[in-house]
Amino acid sequence: MDFKESTGLYLIAGGVIAFVLAQSIFFLVKAWKQGEKLGIDKKKLRNTITSSAVFTIPSALSVLATVIVLAPSLGLVIPWVRLSVIGNLLYETKAAGDAMASLGQEGGITSTITDPAIFAGVAWVMTLGICFSLVILPFVAKPLHKKVLNLGKKEENKEETTEKKEKKSGGIAGFIDLLTPAVFIGLIGAFVARAIAGKGKPETFGDGAGVLSLITLVVAVGASLILEFVAKKFKIAWLEPFVMPIGMIIAMVIAVVAYNVLPPELAVLEWRG
Amino acid sequence: MRKNKTEKSYFDRVHGWGRISSVTALCVLIMFPVSICLYLGVWPSLSGVMSGLLKLVPLYWTLAVIEVLIYTPMLGAGGTYLSFVTGNITNLKLPCAIGAMENAKVKANSEEGEVISTIAIATSSIVTTIIIALGVLVFKPFLPAFTNSELLMPAFKQVQPALFGALAAGYFSKHWKISVFPIVVMVGILFVAPTLDAGTLLIPGIIASVLGAFTMWKLKWVK
């Protein structure tokens, strides 16, 4: 039997995964109770859970796909743990390749590890390489949040005191309302811009901007706007929290249809090469 | 006054739990390779591990600092501690939190925003963890047929345009005046440096977006 598939390794991974689940459930319960204390409608809290779950499924499946991509080389256990804890679609593939090359595994992630010492070494490199955020977070998170909360309080009091504050701070208080949307737009815009004009890795289809990424982007925007309009116009309250997840799934279905219907040379066209 | 006291104690408690869970997660994570070594009865060469780390640490540890500084103010207290343990922040946890706050019509830097963001990220973490675990444990024999399917491949390749397109629809339509400038700037940057990944591009993107919004606000084009 392949040592990478032994029950003991699955049990070790299961322990790590159980911790992650327990932590998530703990924070969910605490936040829910605090939401009730604050008087947030239970329906709103339930809708947040349902729409977040639906929103997550397609992305979680693509994370699972990365686990499968790494599995022939590393087995399932390391990719499973690495992509369930801190892991990231973008980082883990590179980390695995660098770790294997440094430990003397010829062929990188296209080869299969047969030496347990190399397997253990890859686990060390991938773990230590990615864990630094957990080292600094306990020191940095609280002071940063205090600043954000102070900003939020200023925002709440803005309507009554804007005039007073503007005199005092040269008018900057009035901008606070726009700051958070501007930050989020910058973040979302980076992915939108990449789907329009980014260049992917030459050996990977679908990584760069092209016909398919643009169709998917436009359909996702269009479908979400139409669904939002329909939900508001016909007062379909249950639809509102699902506008984004459904828009996303429609776009992915259209991507599949476009890929299979368009002429092959057009379907795979990526304009940045 | 009473509300302020409750608010402070809730945030303090969240940070207390978060700090404990971060340190515990770090220990659990490091115990993973330790357990593998003990179970298999082998230890890797120190020079091989150090050589691998030298390739990753300069980039990944720097990115870790940048990510903590950028994402912590956006994710909320509980959401931050959860997201940095479960990962996939830019491509999953953050969009999920932003979408949930948008749906619930709460502000990101309010206590309601904190609660909604934490619930969204916790749900997303649980769903992701369960899907990966089920995929690995239960559907293992059928997975390659599903994830390597020629038919479904375009859907998996286009997850990000679909996800951020859906998110952009809600956000950009409400704030279209301040959305155009950063998009134009980022597309312009990609014409000069086309291989820039989204994680790097979002830094000049956020700067351009904030500066653009501030200028428009100063010129009274937006309120």
Coordinates of C-alpha atoms in Angstrom, one line a residue, chain A residues 6-22 76-78 80-82 84-85, chain B residues 28 32 35-36 129 133 136-137:
Chain A
S6 CA -2.2 5.1 5.0
T7 CA -5.1 5.4 7.6
G8 CA -2.7 7.0 10.1
L9 CA -2.1 10.0 7.9
Y10 CA -5.8 10.4 7.3
L11 CA -6.4 10.4 11.0
I12 CA -3.7 13.1 11.5
A13 CA -5.3 15.2 8.8
G14 CA -8.7 14.6 10.3
G15 CA -7.5 16.0 13.7
V16 CA -6.4 19.3 12.0
I17 CA -9.6 19.5 10.0
A18 CA -11.7 18.9 13.2
F19 CA -9.9 21.9 14.8
V20 CA -10.7 24.2 11.9
L21 CA -14.4 23.1 12.0
A22 CA -14.6 23.6 15.7
L76 CA -4.4 13.5 -0.8
V77 CA -3.5 14.2 2.8
I78 CA -1.0 17.1 2.4
W80 CA -6.2 18.4 1.9
V81 CA -4.7 20.0 5.0
R82 CA -2.8 22.7 3.3
S84 CA -8.1 23.7 4.4
V85 CA -5.8 25.6 6.8
Chain B
V28 CA -2.0 22.4 15.5
F32 CA 1.0 18.3 11.3
S35 CA 3.0 14.0 13.4
I36 CA 3.8 12.9 9.9
T129 CA -14.0 22.4 4.9
A133 CA -13.3 16.7 3.3
V136 CA -11.3 13.6 -0.2
L137 CA -12.9 10.9 1.9

